[in-house]
Coordinates of C-alpha atoms and ligand atoms in Angstrom, one line a residue:
M14 CA 0.1 -0.1 0.0
R15 CA 1.3 3.4 -0.9
R16 CA 1.8 5.6 2.2
T17 CA 0.0 9.1 2.0
E18 CA 1.0 10.5 5.4
Y19 CA 3.7 10.3 8.2
L20 CA 2.4 8.4 11.1
P21 CA 3.3 9.2 14.8
G22 CA 5.1 6.1 15.5
D23 CA 7.1 6.1 12.3
N24 CA 10.7 6.1 12.9
V25 CA 13.8 7.1 10.6
T26 CA 16.5 4.6 10.5
D27 CA 19.7 5.3 12.3
S28 CA 21.5 4.7 9.1
L29 CA 19.7 7.6 7.5
L30 CA 20.0 10.0 10.5
N31 CA 23.7 9.4 10.8
W32 CA 24.0 11.4 7.6
I33 CA 23.3 14.2 9.9
R34 CA 26.5 15.5 11.3
P35 CA 27.1 14.4 15.0
E36 CA 27.6 18.1 15.9
I37 CA 24.2 19.1 14.5
R38 CA 22.5 16.0 16.1
A39 CA 23.8 17.1 19.4
L40 CA 22.5 20.7 19.2
S41 CA 19.0 21.6 20.5
A42 CA 17.3 24.0 18.2
Y43 CA 17.0 27.7 19.1
H44 CA 14.0 27.8 21.2
V45 CA 11.4 30.5 20.5
A46 CA 8.7 30.5 23.4
D47 CA 5.0 30.7 22.5
A48 CA 3.8 34.2 23.3
E49 CA 0.0 33.9 22.1
G50 CA -1.9 36.2 24.1
M51 CA 0.9 37.3 26.7
V52 CA 2.4 40.6 27.5
K53 CA 5.7 39.9 25.5
L54 CA 8.9 41.0 27.2
D55 CA 11.1 38.3 26.1
A56 CA 12.7 39.2 22.6
M57 CA 13.8 42.9 22.9
E58 CA 11.2 44.0 20.3
N59 CA 10.1 47.6 20.1
P60 CA 6.6 47.6 21.6
Y61 CA 5.4 50.5 19.5
A62 CA 3.6 50.4 16.1
L63 CA 4.4 53.1 13.4
P64 CA 2.3 56.1 13.4
Q65 CA -0.7 55.8 10.7
T66 CA 0.8 58.2 8.4
D67 CA 4.4 56.6 8.1
R68 CA 2.5 53.2 7.7
S69 CA 0.7 54.3 4.7
D70 CA 3.7 55.9 3.2
W71 CA 5.5 52.5 3.3
L72 CA 2.5 50.4 2.3
N73 CA 2.5 52.8 -0.7
K74 CA 6.0 52.1 -1.5
V75 CA 5.5 48.3 -1.0
S76 CA 2.5 48.2 -3.3
E77 CA 4.7 49.4 -6.2
A78 CA 7.0 46.2 -5.7
E79 CA 7.4 44.0 -8.8
I80 CA 7.2 40.7 -7.0
N81 CA 7.3 38.9 -10.4
R82 CA 10.8 39.9 -10.6
Y83 CA 13.9 39.1 -8.6
P84 CA 15.0 41.9 -6.3
D85 CA 17.9 44.3 -6.8
P86 CA 20.8 41.9 -5.9
H87 CA 22.7 44.7 -4.4
A88 CA 19.6 46.6 -2.7
R89 CA 21.4 49.8 -3.7
K90 CA 18.5 52.1 -2.6
L91 CA 18.3 50.6 0.7
K92 CA 21.9 50.8 1.1
L93 CA 21.7 54.4 0.5
A94 CA 19.1 54.9 3.0
L95 CA 21.1 52.9 5.7
N96 CA 24.3 54.7 5.0
A97 CA 22.2 58.3 5.4
L98 CA 21.0 57.1 8.7
M99 CA 24.2 55.4 10.0
Q100 CA 26.8 57.5 8.4
P101 CA 29.9 55.2 8.3
P102 CA 33.1 57.1 7.2
A103 CA 33.5 57.8 3.5
G104 CA 34.7 54.8 1.5
T105 CA 33.1 52.2 3.9
A106 CA 31.6 49.2 2.2
T107 CA 28.1 47.8 3.2
L108 CA 26.8 44.2 3.2
L109 CA 23.3 43.4 3.9
G110 CA 21.8 40.4 5.6
N111 CA 18.5 38.6 6.2
G112 CA 18.8 39.6 9.8
S113 CA 22.3 40.1 11.3
D114 CA 22.0 36.5 12.1
E115 CA 22.5 35.9 8.4
I116 CA 25.7 38.1 8.4
I117 CA 27.1 36.2 11.4
Q118 CA 26.7 33.1 9.2
M119 CA 28.1 34.7 6.2
L120 CA 31.2 35.7 8.2
A121 CA 31.6 32.3 9.5
L122 CA 31.4 30.7 6.1
A123 CA 33.8 33.0 4.7
V124 CA 36.5 31.9 7.4
A125 CA 35.4 28.4 8.2
Q126 CA 38.4 25.9 8.0
P127 CA 39.1 22.8 10.2
G128 CA 40.9 24.0 13.3
R129 CA 39.9 27.6 12.8
C130 CA 37.8 29.1 15.7
I131 CA 35.4 31.9 16.4
M132 CA 35.6 33.8 19.8
A133 CA 33.0 35.6 21.8
F134 CA 32.2 36.6 25.5
E135 CA 30.4 34.3 28.1
P136 CA 27.6 35.0 29.0
G137 CA 26.8 36.4 25.5
F138 CA 24.7 36.1 22.4
V139 CA 24.0 32.4 21.7
M140 CA 24.0 32.8 17.9
Y141 CA 27.7 33.3 17.7
R142 CA 28.3 29.7 19.2
M143 CA 25.7 28.1 17.3
I144 CA 26.6 29.5 14.0
A145 CA 30.3 28.3 14.7
E146 CA 29.2 25.0 15.3
F147 CA 26.7 25.0 12.2
T148 CA 29.8 25.8 10.0
G149 CA 32.1 23.5 11.6
M150 CA 34.2 25.8 13.4
Q151 CA 35.6 25.6 17.0
Y152 CA 34.1 28.2 19.4
V153 CA 36.0 29.8 22.2
G154 CA 34.0 31.6 24.9
A155 CA 36.0 34.2 26.9
P156 CA 34.5 34.5 30.3
L157 CA 33.5 37.8 31.6
D158 CA 34.3 38.9 35.1
D159 CA 31.9 39.1 38.1
D160 CA 30.8 42.6 36.9
F161 CA 30.2 41.3 33.2
E162 CA 33.1 43.4 32.2
I163 CA 36.1 41.8 29.9
D164 CA 38.9 40.3 31.8
V165 CA 41.6 41.8 29.6
V166 CA 44.5 39.5 30.8
K167 CA 42.5 36.2 30.4
T168 CA 41.0 37.3 26.9
L169 CA 44.3 38.3 25.5
R170 CA 45.8 35.0 26.5
L171 CA 42.9 33.2 25.1
I172 CA 43.5 35.2 21.8
D173 CA 47.2 34.3 21.9
Q174 CA 46.2 30.7 22.3
H175 CA 43.6 30.1 19.9
Q176 CA 44.3 32.8 17.2
P177 CA 40.4 33.3 16.5
A178 CA 39.6 34.1 12.8
I179 CA 36.9 36.3 14.2
I180 CA 36.1 37.9 17.7
F181 CA 32.4 39.2 18.2
I182 CA 32.0 41.9 20.6
A183 CA 28.2 42.6 21.3
Y184 CA 28.1 46.5 22.4
P185 CA 26.0 46.4 24.5
N186 CA 26.4 42.8 25.4
N187 CA 23.1 40.6 25.4
P188 CA 22.0 39.3 27.9
T189 CA 24.1 41.5 30.4
A190 CA 23.0 44.8 28.9
N191 CA 26.3 46.6 29.6
C192 CA 28.8 48.4 27.1
F193 CA 32.3 46.9 27.8
H194 CA 35.0 49.4 28.8
A195 CA 36.6 51.1 25.7
S196 CA 40.2 50.4 26.8
A197 CA 39.4 46.6 26.9
I198 CA 37.9 46.7 23.5
E199 CA 40.8 48.8 22.2
Q200 CA 43.4 46.2 23.4
I201 CA 41.4 43.3 21.8
I202 CA 41.3 45.1 18.4
K203 CA 45.0 45.7 18.5
F204 CA 46.0 42.3 19.4
A205 CA 43.4 40.3 17.4
P206 CA 45.1 38.4 14.5
G207 CA 41.7 38.4 12.6
M208 CA 38.6 40.2 12.2
V209 CA 36.8 42.0 15.1
V210 CA 33.0 42.6 14.7
I211 CA 31.3 45.1 17.0
D212 CA 27.7 43.9 17.2
E213 CA 25.7 47.0 17.7
A214 CA 22.1 45.5 17.7
Y215 CA 21.1 47.8 20.5
H216 CA 22.7 51.0 19.1
P217 CA 19.3 53.1 19.5
F218 CA 19.5 52.6 23.2
A219 CA 23.2 52.8 23.8
Q220 CA 23.7 55.8 21.6
D221 CA 27.4 55.0 21.4
S222 CA 29.3 53.4 18.5
Y223 CA 32.4 52.2 16.9
I224 CA 31.1 53.2 13.4
D225 CA 33.4 56.5 13.5
T226 CA 36.5 54.6 14.2
L227 CA 36.2 52.0 11.3
A228 CA 38.7 53.8 9.0
Q229 CA 41.4 53.4 11.8
H230 CA 41.4 49.6 11.9
E231 CA 41.1 47.6 8.7
K232 CA 40.3 44.4 10.7
L233 CA 37.2 46.1 12.5
L234 CA 33.8 45.6 11.1
V235 CA 30.5 47.1 12.7
M236 CA 27.3 45.2 12.4
R237 CA 24.0 46.8 13.0
T238 CA 20.2 45.5 12.8
V239 CA 17.0 47.1 12.3
S240 CA 15.3 44.6 14.5
K241 CA 15.6 46.3 18.0
M242 CA 14.6 49.7 16.6
G243 CA 11.2 48.5 15.7
L244 CA 11.5 46.4 12.5
A245 CA 12.1 43.0 13.8
G246 CA 9.5 41.5 11.3
L247 CA 11.5 42.8 8.1
R248 CA 14.7 40.8 8.9
L249 CA 17.5 43.2 7.9
G250 CA 20.9 43.4 9.2
V251 CA 24.0 45.6 8.0
L252 CA 27.6 45.1 8.2
F253 CA 30.2 48.1 7.5
G254 CA 33.8 47.6 6.9
H255 CA 36.9 47.9 4.6
P256 CA 35.8 47.4 1.1
L257 CA 38.3 44.6 0.3
L258 CA 37.2 42.6 3.2
I259 CA 33.4 43.1 2.6
N260 CA 33.9 42.1 -1.1
E261 CA 35.2 38.8 -0.1
I262 CA 32.3 38.1 2.6
D263 CA 29.9 39.3 0.0
K264 CA 30.9 36.1 -2.1
V265 CA 29.2 33.7 0.2
R266 CA 25.9 35.8 0.2
L267 CA 23.2 34.0 -1.5
P268 CA 22.0 36.2 -4.3
Y269 CA 18.8 38.2 -3.6
N270 CA 19.1 37.6 0.2
I271 CA 17.1 40.8 1.0
N272 CA 13.6 40.4 -0.6
V273 CA 11.9 43.2 -2.4
L274 CA 9.2 43.8 0.3
T275 CA 11.8 44.3 2.8
Q276 CA 14.0 46.4 0.5
K277 CA 11.1 48.6 -0.2
A278 CA 9.7 48.8 3.2
A279 CA 12.8 49.4 5.0
A280 CA 14.1 52.1 2.7
A281 CA 10.8 54.0 2.9
I282 CA 10.9 53.7 6.8
L283 CA 14.5 54.4 7.3
K284 CA 14.3 57.8 5.3
K285 CA 11.9 59.0 8.0
P286 CA 13.4 57.7 11.1
Q287 CA 11.7 60.5 13.4
A288 CA 9.0 58.2 14.9
M289 CA 11.4 55.2 15.7
E290 CA 13.7 57.6 17.1
Q291 CA 11.0 59.0 19.5
Q292 CA 10.1 55.5 20.3
A293 CA 13.5 54.6 21.3
A294 CA 13.7 57.7 23.5
Q295 CA 10.6 56.7 25.2
I296 CA 12.2 53.1 25.8
R297 CA 15.4 54.6 27.2
Q298 CA 13.3 56.8 29.6
Q299 CA 11.1 53.9 30.6
R300 CA 14.2 51.6 31.0
E301 CA 15.4 54.2 33.8
V302 CA 12.0 54.0 35.6
M303 CA 12.2 50.2 35.6
L304 CA 15.9 50.1 36.7
Q305 CA 14.9 52.2 39.7
Q306 CA 11.8 50.2 40.6
L307 CA 13.6 46.9 40.4
A308 CA 16.4 48.4 42.4
D309 CA 13.8 49.3 45.1
M310 CA 12.7 45.7 45.4
P311 CA 14.2 43.6 48.2
D312 CA 15.8 40.5 47.1
V313 CA 16.6 41.8 43.7
K314 CA 20.0 42.7 42.2
V315 CA 19.8 44.7 39.0
Y316 CA 22.5 45.2 36.7
P317 CA 23.2 48.5 34.7
S318 CA 21.6 48.6 31.3
R319 CA 22.7 50.5 28.0
A320 CA 20.0 48.4 26.2
N321 CA 16.3 47.9 25.7
F322 CA 16.3 45.2 28.3
I323 CA 17.4 44.6 32.0
L324 CA 19.3 41.6 33.7
F325 CA 18.4 41.2 37.2
R326 CA 19.0 38.4 39.8
L327 CA 17.0 37.2 42.5
L328 CA 19.0 36.8 45.8
Q329 CA 16.7 34.5 47.7
A330 CA 13.5 33.5 45.5
N331 CA 13.9 30.8 42.9
A332 CA 14.1 32.6 39.4
T333 CA 12.7 29.6 37.4
E334 CA 9.7 29.7 39.8
V335 CA 9.3 33.4 39.5
F336 CA 9.5 33.2 35.8
E337 CA 6.6 30.4 35.7
K338 CA 4.5 32.4 37.9
L339 CA 4.9 35.4 35.8
K340 CA 3.9 33.3 33.0
Q341 CA 0.7 32.2 34.8
Q342 CA -0.1 35.9 35.0
G343 CA 0.4 36.3 31.5
V344 CA 3.7 38.0 31.3
L345 CA 6.5 36.5 29.1
I346 CA 10.1 37.4 30.1
K347 CA 13.2 35.2 29.7
N348 CA 14.6 32.9 32.1
M349 CA 18.5 33.1 32.1
S350 CA 18.8 30.8 34.9
A351 CA 18.7 27.5 33.1
A352 CA 22.2 28.0 31.9
G353 CA 23.4 28.3 35.3
G354 CA 27.0 29.5 36.1
V355 CA 27.3 33.3 36.5
L356 CA 23.8 33.6 35.2
E357 CA 22.3 31.5 38.0
N358 CA 19.0 32.9 39.3
C359 CA 19.2 35.6 36.6
L360 CA 16.0 36.8 34.5
R361 CA 15.9 39.2 31.6
V362 CA 13.1 41.6 30.9
T363 CA 12.7 43.6 27.7
V364 CA 11.5 47.2 28.3
G365 CA 7.9 47.6 27.0
T366 CA 5.3 50.3 26.9
E367 CA 4.6 52.0 30.2
E368 CA 1.6 50.0 30.6
E369 CA 3.3 46.8 30.0
N370 CA 6.1 47.5 32.4
A371 CA 3.4 48.3 35.0
V372 CA 1.8 45.0 34.5
F373 CA 5.3 43.4 34.8
M374 CA 6.0 45.0 37.9
R375 CA 3.0 44.1 39.6
A376 CA 3.2 40.7 38.4
I377 CA 6.7 40.3 39.7
A378 CA 5.8 41.7 43.0
R379 CA 3.1 39.3 43.3
A380 CA 5.3 36.2 42.2
M381 CA 8.0 37.2 44.9
N382 CA 5.3 37.2 47.7
N383 CA 4.3 33.9 46.7
E384 CA 1.0 35.1 45.7
Ligands
LIG416 C1 19.0 40.4 18.7 C2 20.6 40.3 18.4 C3 20.8 40.1 17.0 C4 19.9 39.6 16.0 O1 19.6 40.6 15.3 P1 18.7 40.1 13.9 O2 19.2 41.4 13.0 O3 17.4 40.2 14.3 O4 19.2 38.8 13.4 C5 22.3 40.2 16.8 N1 23.2 40.4 17.8 C6 22.7 40.6 19.2 C7 23.7 40.9 20.2 C8 21.4 40.6 19.4 O5 21.1 40.7 20.8

């Protein structure tokens, strides 16, 4: 009888599964929590919609898109809009990715070779490690110190020992929310044998950048994304750097990686960034309110934040229990505690609207009082 569907009990034979690389089989897929109907404060999204006038503006532009044709492979108009907004030094080259995650993947693909490694800091953004593994590279995590700052001596020793092809520095760092000291970053740039990528995903909230210093260091690359500023659904990241280096990385980019709808929409929206800039200012202001409210809670240690999220540690209550109680009250944040180690009993909350933040603050007070 010819099978017309997969049945729940069906097993794929080991001889077939064994074709999947053992490193891949050992991985667990990047988990995205189901947020249906929740106050969603887990993924660093901008909680505000674009104003109606801006919305009709970009919808008009999108309506002109020729979806029967492949998009501009170089996304020229979009790059012009990004450069006008982000102002890299003259002569800087620009590479676009389907989210900055895809840029991390392109960088890894361009350098991957047996024995080579990618380096980043721990605790840090998990995609650096995951993509290193996807591309068959080694990953070296340099531990941050107790204040989540770079331990320069230890880091330079690791660089010397492992000679990383790429060092990723998230600025501010996720999930710790701080910007590392400039002197530490400077020493790493000076000492690194390969490329150094400053990942400025949270630039709208940190308002501090290495973009102006690009021309001083040929090994330096600056990465940005539109995700955290309010366009996470478009999937668009950008890498700035030396033209000869960008030109090589561009060779592993799949043609047409930025679809026509994203090209049209992002170009239109980024030409009029005022609304998103106001939203970022509101989020920065709300961040200060939340930092203070959390600091005022007994049993909470809150870490400084230059981003649109806050990392905090529960000193007595159990973070996983509090996380679950928040969920029962319809509030989704991120439990960092599972990883253990220096993030033991830590939670991460994204700054939302004033109303969402108030709901979160009430819910966590209740959860900590065992209500
Ligand atoms: C969220 C995040 C990204 C991912 O950005 P996308 O452009 O949405 O892929 C990159 N780096 C860091 C540090 C992040 O926190």
